[in-house]
Amino acid sequence: MTRPRLSALALMAMCLGMASLARTTQAAPPKPVATDSQGIQKMNFGKLADGTPIELYTLTNGKITAKITTYGGIVTELHTPDRDGKTADIVLGFDSLEGYLAGHPYFGAITGRFANRIAKGKFSIDGKEYSLAVNNGPNSLHGGLKGFDKQVWKAEETTVDGSPALKLSRISPDGEEGYPGNLSVTVTYSITPENALKIDYTATTDKPTVLNLTNHSYFNLSGPASGTILDHELTLAADQYTLVDENFIPTGKLGSVTGTPVDFTKAKAIGAHIGQIAGEPGGYDHNFVVRGAEAGSKKPIFTAKVKDPKSGRTMTVLTTEPGVQFYTGNFLDGTVKGKGGVVYKKNQAFCLETQHYPDSPNHADFPTTRLNPGQTYTQTTVYQFGVE
Ligand code: BGC
């Protein structure tokens, strides 16, 4: 199968979300980017301190464009059009690799081996206890000290159903960050003709282990320089959520959303009831139970929709996962300066992290996160963009 490649100029024009580059160099009238100009392109993104080269890939279908780096599999940019066709980058991140290396709260990253928290960094498989690095209060968060977000991934240009795709892979060695089993992981990003960023994950292991992968993109559908996301309207296909203790560890009980500030069963501004969430730092940081999720299903189902009334941009999330962590960037405290020197503040973005429930290895009645030799873990999540 052949993959059309883009000229550097066309790609750059698209990434900048404007035909103006073409206009200034060719004095031609602005024209919309052709829908058939899909492609993938590789660029250098710098080096790690030890000299390891890092790449940045640009994937586009001519309407939406994603940039993804081999460092942490991070989605560094995601350009989508607003209701007037004007394109903007709608994810938080940095202009260069240095920003990511300096430390950040998982902007755009592949999160694993275990997304979200494992209580006290401990779990058992078949009676054997495993200990993980504790990196979040008393708990282990997002894979530990050097999780998948800080690893260098092998990249391969490919296609998924004829769409340009980037397949990232790595072997996570037995014992990495305390997790058992040599784990072979692939994460494939593709841009579909329906204007979606689709992420397909697979993994196999040679020892029983636990696994929970997600993508940790921080979205602001007006563009991250534009303030908070409190006016964005959210619908969640979730009637229940996992109740947690003061350290965000599930108690094991599910709560009904009905009549509570976490009821997003009908579209509601994110900021409408956010002030009613108790505790520090306040804001949404909840795992919702996806309505209709079926164990082992390979068909992503409707999970969430977000609409930005200002730009008209919409994002619809479909997943095969049983849970989704809705997080409103509560810990963004103005200490991180991102793209274009913009200081990221509380509620400047939201995350919809499709995943299994936090601390599942310690809750036998939660959908299992165990992976055995001979089984293949799969996860598919679709972030589809539109306008209203
Ligand atoms: C967690 C938050 C955490 C954030 C960044 C989210 O998945 O639920 O508690 O602060 O990731 O690490």
Short mmCIF file of C-alpha atoms and ligand atoms in Angstrom, two decimals:
data_model
loop_
_atom_site.label_atom_id
_atom_site.label_comp_id
_atom_site.label_asym_id
_atom_site.label_seq_id
_atom_site.Cartn_x
_atom_site.Cartn_y
_atom_site.Cartn_z
CA MET A 1 0.00 0.00 0.00
CA THR A 2 1.40 3.41 -0.89
CA ARG A 3 1.17 6.34 1.39
CA PRO A 4 1.06 9.75 -0.17
CA ARG A 5 3.76 11.97 1.26
CA LEU A 6 3.36 15.67 1.72
CA SER A 7 5.69 18.34 0.59
CA ALA A 8 7.29 20.06 3.57
CA LEU A 9 5.68 23.34 2.54
CA ALA A 10 2.17 21.92 2.26
CA LEU A 11 2.55 20.20 5.59
CA MET A 12 3.85 23.30 7.29
CA ALA A 13 1.01 25.36 5.88
CA MET A 14 -1.45 22.85 7.20
CA CYS A 15 0.15 22.69 10.62
CA LEU A 16 0.00 26.40 10.91
CA GLY A 17 -3.64 25.99 10.07
CA MET A 18 -3.57 28.47 7.28
CA ALA A 19 -3.01 28.80 3.64
CA SER A 20 -1.26 32.10 4.33
CA LEU A 21 2.19 30.57 4.08
CA ALA A 22 1.43 29.40 0.58
CA ARG A 23 -0.09 32.82 -0.06
CA THR A 24 2.96 34.83 0.98
CA THR A 25 5.38 32.71 -1.00
CA GLN A 26 3.26 32.26 -4.13
CA ALA A 27 0.94 35.29 -4.04
CA ALA A 28 -1.94 32.88 -4.72
CA PRO A 29 -5.36 33.31 -3.10
CA PRO A 30 -5.88 31.29 0.07
CA LYS A 31 -7.34 27.93 -0.66
CA PRO A 32 -8.63 25.27 1.67
CA VAL A 33 -6.31 22.37 2.29
CA ALA A 34 -7.29 19.57 -0.05
CA THR A 35 -8.93 16.68 1.74
CA ASP A 36 -6.86 14.20 -0.23
CA SER A 37 -3.59 15.63 1.02
CA GLN A 38 -3.27 13.08 3.79
CA GLY A 39 0.17 11.94 4.82
CA ILE A 40 2.87 11.43 7.38
CA GLN A 41 6.17 13.17 7.75
CA LYS A 42 9.16 12.73 10.06
CA MET A 43 11.31 15.48 11.56
CA ASN A 44 14.08 15.62 14.13
CA PHE A 45 12.93 16.72 17.57
CA GLY A 46 16.30 16.86 19.31
CA LYS A 47 18.30 14.49 21.47
CA LEU A 48 18.27 13.15 24.99
CA ALA A 49 21.25 13.94 27.24
CA ASP A 50 22.80 10.57 26.29
CA GLY A 51 22.57 11.42 22.58
CA THR A 52 19.49 9.31 21.77
CA PRO A 53 17.77 11.00 18.81
CA ILE A 54 14.08 11.84 19.20
CA GLU A 55 11.71 12.22 16.26
CA LEU A 56 8.54 14.17 15.70
CA TYR A 57 5.97 12.80 13.26
CA THR A 58 3.23 14.84 11.62
CA LEU A 59 0.07 12.99 10.65
CA THR A 60 -2.69 14.67 8.70
CA ASN A 61 -5.78 14.00 6.67
CA GLY A 62 -5.68 17.53 5.24
CA LYS A 63 -8.18 18.81 7.82
CA ILE A 64 -6.82 17.78 11.16
CA THR A 65 -3.16 17.42 11.95
CA ALA A 66 -1.42 15.72 14.87
CA LYS A 67 2.22 15.86 15.84
CA ILE A 68 3.54 12.96 17.88
CA THR A 69 7.01 12.45 19.28
CA THR A 70 8.83 9.19 19.90
CA TYR A 71 9.62 10.53 23.40
CA GLY A 72 6.74 9.24 25.54
CA GLY A 73 4.55 8.85 22.44
CA ILE A 74 3.43 12.38 23.29
CA VAL A 75 0.84 14.14 21.13
CA THR A 76 2.57 17.53 21.09
CA GLU A 77 0.12 19.32 18.80
CA LEU A 78 -3.38 18.71 17.51
CA HIS A 79 -4.77 21.18 14.99
CA THR A 80 -8.49 21.17 14.24
CA PRO A 81 -10.77 23.71 12.52
CA ASP A 82 -13.37 25.84 14.29
CA ARG A 83 -16.82 26.64 12.92
CA ASP A 84 -15.27 29.24 10.56
CA GLY A 85 -12.68 26.78 9.31
CA LYS A 86 -9.90 28.49 11.26
CA THR A 87 -7.46 25.93 12.62
CA ALA A 88 -5.91 26.01 16.09
CA ASP A 89 -3.75 23.75 18.19
CA ILE A 90 -6.03 22.46 20.96
CA VAL A 91 -3.65 20.57 23.27
CA LEU A 92 -1.28 21.69 25.99
CA GLY A 93 2.42 21.00 25.59
CA PHE A 94 5.77 22.56 24.76
CA ASP A 95 7.44 23.98 21.67
CA SER A 96 10.51 21.78 22.04
CA LEU A 97 11.75 18.53 23.51
CA GLU A 98 13.47 20.40 26.35
CA GLY A 99 10.09 21.37 27.79
CA TYR A 100 9.05 17.74 28.01
CA LEU A 101 12.41 16.66 29.46
CA ALA A 102 12.18 19.29 32.19
CA GLY A 103 9.16 17.51 33.70
CA HIS A 104 5.43 18.03 33.24
CA PRO A 105 2.10 16.49 34.29
CA TYR A 106 1.93 13.89 31.48
CA PHE A 107 0.90 16.31 28.70
CA GLY A 108 -0.26 14.22 25.72
CA ALA A 109 1.67 11.14 26.83
CA ILE A 110 1.17 7.42 26.61
CA THR A 111 0.51 6.55 30.23
CA GLY A 112 1.54 3.14 31.54
CA ARG A 113 2.16 0.48 32.51
CA PHE A 114 -0.69 1.45 34.78
CA ALA A 115 -2.61 4.67 34.19
CA ASN A 116 -3.79 6.35 37.39
CA ARG A 117 -3.11 5.14 40.90
CA ILE A 118 -2.20 1.85 42.56
CA ALA A 119 -2.67 2.11 46.32
CA LYS A 120 0.61 2.20 48.23
CA GLY A 121 2.31 0.96 45.04
CA LYS A 122 1.48 -2.64 45.91
CA PHE A 123 -0.51 -5.44 44.32
CA SER A 124 -0.42 -9.24 44.23
CA ILE A 125 -0.70 -11.75 41.43
CA ASP A 126 -1.28 -15.40 42.38
CA GLY A 127 -0.14 -14.69 45.93
CA LYS A 128 3.12 -12.93 44.98
CA GLU A 129 3.33 -9.29 46.03
CA TYR A 130 4.86 -6.68 43.74
CA SER A 131 6.11 -3.26 44.86
CA LEU A 132 6.15 -0.20 42.65
CA ALA A 133 7.77 3.19 43.10
CA VAL A 134 5.55 5.46 45.17
CA ASN A 135 5.45 8.79 43.35
CA ASN A 136 2.15 10.39 44.39
CA GLY A 137 1.66 10.75 48.11
CA PRO A 138 1.52 7.18 49.39
CA ASN A 139 0.58 5.78 45.96
CA SER A 140 2.04 4.90 42.58
CA LEU A 141 0.74 7.07 39.74
CA HIS A 142 0.86 6.58 35.95
CA GLY A 143 3.48 3.85 35.83
CA GLY A 144 5.98 5.12 38.40
CA LEU A 145 9.16 7.18 38.22
CA LYS A 146 10.00 6.38 34.61
CA GLY A 147 6.73 5.33 33.07
CA PHE A 148 5.87 4.96 29.39
CA ASP A 149 5.58 8.76 29.17
CA LYS A 150 9.37 9.04 29.62
CA GLN A 151 10.45 6.15 27.41
CA VAL A 152 11.69 6.36 23.84
CA TRP A 153 9.44 4.46 21.44
CA LYS A 154 10.39 2.82 18.16
CA ALA A 155 8.46 4.38 15.29
CA GLU A 156 7.12 2.88 12.09
CA GLU A 157 5.11 4.70 9.43
CA THR A 158 2.11 2.62 8.45
CA THR A 159 -1.57 2.84 7.53
CA VAL A 160 -4.77 1.87 9.33
CA ASP A 161 -7.72 1.27 6.99
CA GLY A 162 -5.90 3.34 4.37
CA SER A 163 -5.28 6.29 6.70
CA PRO A 164 -1.80 7.53 7.56
CA ALA A 165 -0.67 6.05 10.85
CA LEU A 166 2.27 6.00 13.22
CA LYS A 167 2.97 2.75 15.03
CA LEU A 168 5.03 3.13 18.19
CA SER A 169 6.38 0.08 19.96
CA ARG A 170 8.65 -0.97 22.75
CA ILE A 171 9.50 -3.92 24.96
CA SER A 172 9.06 -3.03 28.59
CA PRO A 173 11.48 -5.41 30.35
CA ASP A 174 10.46 -7.74 33.16
CA GLY A 175 10.65 -5.78 36.41
CA GLU A 176 10.51 -2.34 34.80
CA GLU A 177 9.22 0.03 37.49
CA GLY A 178 8.42 -3.09 39.52
CA TYR A 179 5.92 -4.66 37.10
CA PRO A 180 6.32 -8.35 36.19
CA GLY A 181 6.75 -9.77 32.70
CA ASN A 182 8.47 -8.72 29.52
CA LEU A 183 5.73 -6.67 27.91
CA SER A 184 5.62 -6.05 24.19
CA VAL A 185 3.51 -2.93 23.55
CA THR A 186 2.31 -1.14 20.43
CA VAL A 187 0.44 2.15 20.25
CA THR A 188 -0.80 3.15 16.80
CA TYR A 189 -2.00 6.66 16.11
CA SER A 190 -4.03 7.27 12.94
CA ILE A 191 -6.05 10.15 11.54
CA THR A 192 -9.28 8.92 10.03
CA PRO A 193 -11.29 10.36 7.11
CA GLU A 194 -13.96 11.21 9.75
CA ASN A 195 -11.55 13.72 11.35
CA ALA A 196 -10.66 11.57 14.31
CA LEU A 197 -7.42 10.82 16.06
CA LYS A 198 -7.68 7.09 16.66
CA ILE A 199 -5.39 5.29 19.09
CA ASP A 200 -5.06 1.50 19.00
CA TYR A 201 -3.07 -0.20 21.74
CA THR A 202 -1.92 -3.84 21.91
CA ALA A 203 0.27 -5.72 24.39
CA THR A 204 1.44 -9.23 25.17
CA THR A 205 3.41 -10.55 28.12
CA ASP A 206 5.50 -13.59 29.04
CA LYS A 207 4.38 -13.57 32.73
CA PRO A 208 1.03 -12.73 34.31
CA THR A 209 0.99 -8.97 34.85
CA VAL A 210 -1.34 -5.96 35.13
CA LEU A 211 -1.76 -3.28 32.51
CA ASN A 212 -3.81 -0.12 32.01
CA LEU A 213 -2.86 2.13 29.11
CA THR A 214 -4.25 5.51 28.13
CA ASN A 215 -3.36 8.80 26.49
CA HIS A 216 -3.09 11.83 28.76
CA SER A 217 -3.81 14.70 26.35
CA TYR A 218 -4.93 17.98 27.91
CA PHE A 219 -7.51 19.63 25.66
CA ASN A 220 -8.77 23.19 25.41
CA LEU A 221 -11.05 23.41 22.39
CA SER A 222 -10.57 27.19 22.18
CA GLY A 223 -6.80 26.77 22.17
CA PRO A 224 -4.76 26.68 25.38
CA ALA A 225 -3.93 30.39 25.33
CA SER A 226 -7.60 31.29 25.66
CA GLY A 227 -8.30 30.76 29.35
CA THR A 228 -10.16 28.01 31.18
CA ILE A 229 -12.37 25.22 29.87
CA LEU A 230 -15.11 25.96 32.41
CA ASP A 231 -17.51 27.08 29.66
CA HIS A 232 -17.03 23.90 27.62
CA GLU A 233 -20.12 21.69 27.72
CA LEU A 234 -19.61 18.05 28.59
CA THR A 235 -21.81 15.03 28.13
CA LEU A 236 -20.66 11.75 29.69
CA ALA A 237 -22.21 8.36 29.00
CA ALA A 238 -21.87 7.50 32.66
CA ASP A 239 -24.47 6.89 35.36
CA GLN A 240 -21.93 5.83 37.97
CA TYR A 241 -18.44 6.67 39.13
CA THR A 242 -15.91 5.10 41.46
CA LEU A 243 -15.96 6.56 44.98
CA VAL A 244 -12.51 7.40 46.34
CA ASP A 245 -10.75 8.16 49.62
CA GLU A 246 -8.76 11.33 50.38
CA ASN A 247 -5.81 10.03 48.31
CA PHE A 248 -7.97 9.39 45.22
CA ILE A 249 -7.94 5.62 45.80
CA PRO A 250 -11.24 3.84 45.05
CA THR A 251 -13.06 2.53 48.10
CA GLY A 252 -14.48 -0.24 45.90
CA LYS A 253 -17.96 1.25 45.88
CA LEU A 254 -19.68 2.85 42.90
CA GLY A 255 -21.72 6.02 43.37
CA SER A 256 -24.69 7.15 41.31
CA VAL A 257 -24.19 10.47 39.52
CA THR A 258 -27.85 11.38 39.83
CA GLY A 259 -28.40 14.61 41.70
CA THR A 260 -24.67 15.21 42.22
CA PRO A 261 -22.16 17.68 40.71
CA VAL A 262 -20.70 14.78 38.70
CA ASP A 263 -23.89 14.26 36.70
CA PHE A 264 -22.99 14.91 33.05
CA THR A 265 -25.61 12.59 31.60
CA LYS A 266 -26.99 15.68 29.85
CA ALA A 267 -24.74 18.36 28.36
CA LYS A 268 -23.62 20.75 31.09
CA ALA A 269 -20.94 23.45 31.35
CA ILE A 270 -17.91 21.97 33.09
CA GLY A 271 -17.87 24.97 35.41
CA ALA A 272 -21.56 24.77 36.36
CA HIS A 273 -21.06 22.73 39.52
CA ILE A 274 -17.28 22.45 39.74
CA GLY A 275 -17.20 24.60 42.88
CA GLN A 276 -19.20 21.95 44.70
CA ILE A 277 -16.44 19.33 44.45
CA ALA A 278 -15.05 19.02 47.96
CA GLY A 279 -11.41 18.64 48.92
CA GLU A 280 -8.14 19.99 47.62
CA PRO A 281 -7.34 21.12 44.98
CA GLY A 282 -11.01 20.95 43.94
CA GLY A 283 -12.30 20.27 40.46
CA TYR A 284 -13.10 17.08 38.62
CA ASP A 285 -10.70 14.16 38.95
CA HIS A 286 -13.11 11.24 38.80
CA ASN A 287 -13.25 7.85 37.14
CA PHE A 288 -16.61 7.34 35.46
CA VAL A 289 -18.11 3.96 34.59
CA VAL A 290 -18.75 3.93 30.85
CA ARG A 291 -22.37 2.99 30.16
CA GLY A 292 -22.65 -0.21 28.10
CA ALA A 293 -18.95 -1.12 28.20
CA GLU A 294 -18.39 -4.81 27.58
CA ALA A 295 -15.30 -6.71 28.68
CA GLY A 296 -13.14 -7.71 25.74
CA SER A 297 -15.13 -5.68 23.22
CA LYS A 298 -13.14 -4.35 20.29
CA LYS A 299 -15.81 -1.86 19.23
CA PRO A 300 -15.38 1.64 20.67
CA ILE A 301 -18.64 3.04 22.03
CA PHE A 302 -19.80 6.58 22.74
CA THR A 303 -18.25 7.77 25.98
CA ALA A 304 -18.13 11.57 26.00
CA LYS A 305 -18.77 14.69 24.01
CA VAL A 306 -17.35 18.13 24.67
CA LYS A 307 -18.50 21.29 22.94
CA ASP A 308 -16.80 24.65 23.07
CA PRO A 309 -19.49 27.31 22.57
CA LYS A 310 -16.90 29.95 21.59
CA SER A 311 -15.17 28.20 18.70
CA GLY A 312 -17.94 25.69 17.92
CA ARG A 313 -15.41 22.87 18.12
CA THR A 314 -16.71 19.53 19.35
CA MET A 315 -14.82 16.46 20.45
CA THR A 316 -16.54 13.10 20.71
CA VAL A 317 -14.78 10.29 22.52
CA LEU A 318 -15.46 6.63 21.85
CA THR A 319 -13.64 3.82 23.59
CA THR A 320 -13.51 0.11 24.27
CA GLU A 321 -12.51 0.82 27.89
CA PRO A 322 -14.84 0.44 30.90
CA GLY A 323 -13.80 3.74 32.51
CA VAL A 324 -12.87 7.31 31.76
CA GLN A 325 -10.99 9.63 34.10
CA PHE A 326 -12.34 13.13 33.70
CA TYR A 327 -9.69 15.53 35.01
CA THR A 328 -9.94 19.31 34.84
CA GLY A 329 -6.26 20.22 35.20
CA ASN A 330 -6.72 20.98 38.88
CA PHE A 331 -3.02 20.70 39.64
CA LEU A 332 -2.00 23.17 36.93
CA ASP A 333 -0.88 25.96 39.23
CA GLY A 334 0.82 28.45 36.94
CA THR A 335 4.30 26.97 37.39
CA VAL A 336 4.44 25.39 33.92
CA LYS A 337 5.09 27.63 30.93
CA GLY A 338 4.05 25.91 27.73
CA LYS A 339 3.87 26.61 23.99
CA GLY A 340 4.38 30.23 23.03
CA GLY A 341 5.26 31.10 26.64
CA VAL A 342 1.67 30.56 27.81
CA VAL A 343 1.47 29.88 31.54
CA TYR A 344 -0.86 26.95 32.22
CA LYS A 345 -3.24 27.63 35.07
CA LYS A 346 -5.88 25.66 36.94
CA ASN A 347 -8.74 24.45 34.68
CA GLN A 348 -7.00 25.60 31.51
CA ALA A 349 -7.56 22.15 30.04
CA PHE A 350 -9.46 18.93 30.55
CA CYS A 351 -8.44 15.30 30.09
CA LEU A 352 -10.68 12.37 29.22
CA GLU A 353 -8.42 9.41 29.96
CA THR A 354 -10.10 6.25 28.74
CA GLN A 355 -8.92 3.37 30.88
CA HIS A 356 -9.74 0.68 33.42
CA TYR A 357 -10.62 1.86 36.90
CA PRO A 358 -7.83 3.16 39.15
CA ASP A 359 -6.30 0.61 41.54
CA SER A 360 -8.03 -2.27 39.74
CA PRO A 361 -5.34 -4.81 40.72
CA ASN A 362 -6.50 -4.38 44.34
CA HIS A 363 -10.23 -4.70 43.59
CA ALA A 364 -11.27 -8.17 42.48
CA ASP A 365 -14.76 -6.97 41.50
CA PHE A 366 -13.54 -4.25 39.11
CA PRO A 367 -13.09 -5.20 35.42
CA THR A 368 -9.79 -7.04 35.40
CA THR A 369 -6.50 -5.44 34.34
CA ARG A 370 -4.66 -8.75 34.46
CA LEU A 371 -2.89 -9.89 31.31
CA ASN A 372 -1.70 -13.47 31.00
CA PRO A 373 0.82 -15.00 28.60
CA GLY A 374 -1.01 -16.05 25.44
CA GLN A 375 -3.55 -13.22 25.71
CA THR A 376 -3.42 -9.98 23.73
CA TYR A 377 -4.42 -6.75 25.43
CA THR A 378 -6.26 -4.35 23.12
CA GLN A 379 -7.62 -0.86 23.68
CA THR A 380 -9.04 1.49 21.08
CA THR A 381 -10.00 5.11 21.68
CA VAL A 382 -11.27 7.56 19.09
CA TYR A 383 -11.20 11.35 19.55
CA GLN A 384 -13.43 12.69 16.79
CA PHE A 385 -13.56 16.38 15.96
CA GLY A 386 -16.37 18.43 14.48
CA VAL A 387 -18.08 21.81 14.71
CA GLU A 388 -21.53 23.01 15.67
C1 BGC B 1 -5.02 12.07 37.69
C2 BGC B 1 -4.75 13.33 38.45
C3 BGC B 1 -3.34 13.77 38.19
C4 BGC B 1 -3.18 13.97 36.72
C5 BGC B 1 -1.79 14.38 36.31
C6 BGC B 1 -4.81 12.34 36.24
O1 BGC B 1 -4.97 11.17 35.53
O2 BGC B 1 -6.28 11.54 37.94
O3 BGC B 1 -4.99 13.15 39.84
O4 BGC B 1 -3.04 14.94 38.88
O5 BGC B 1 -3.49 12.79 36.03
O6 BGC B 1 -0.86 13.52 36.81
#
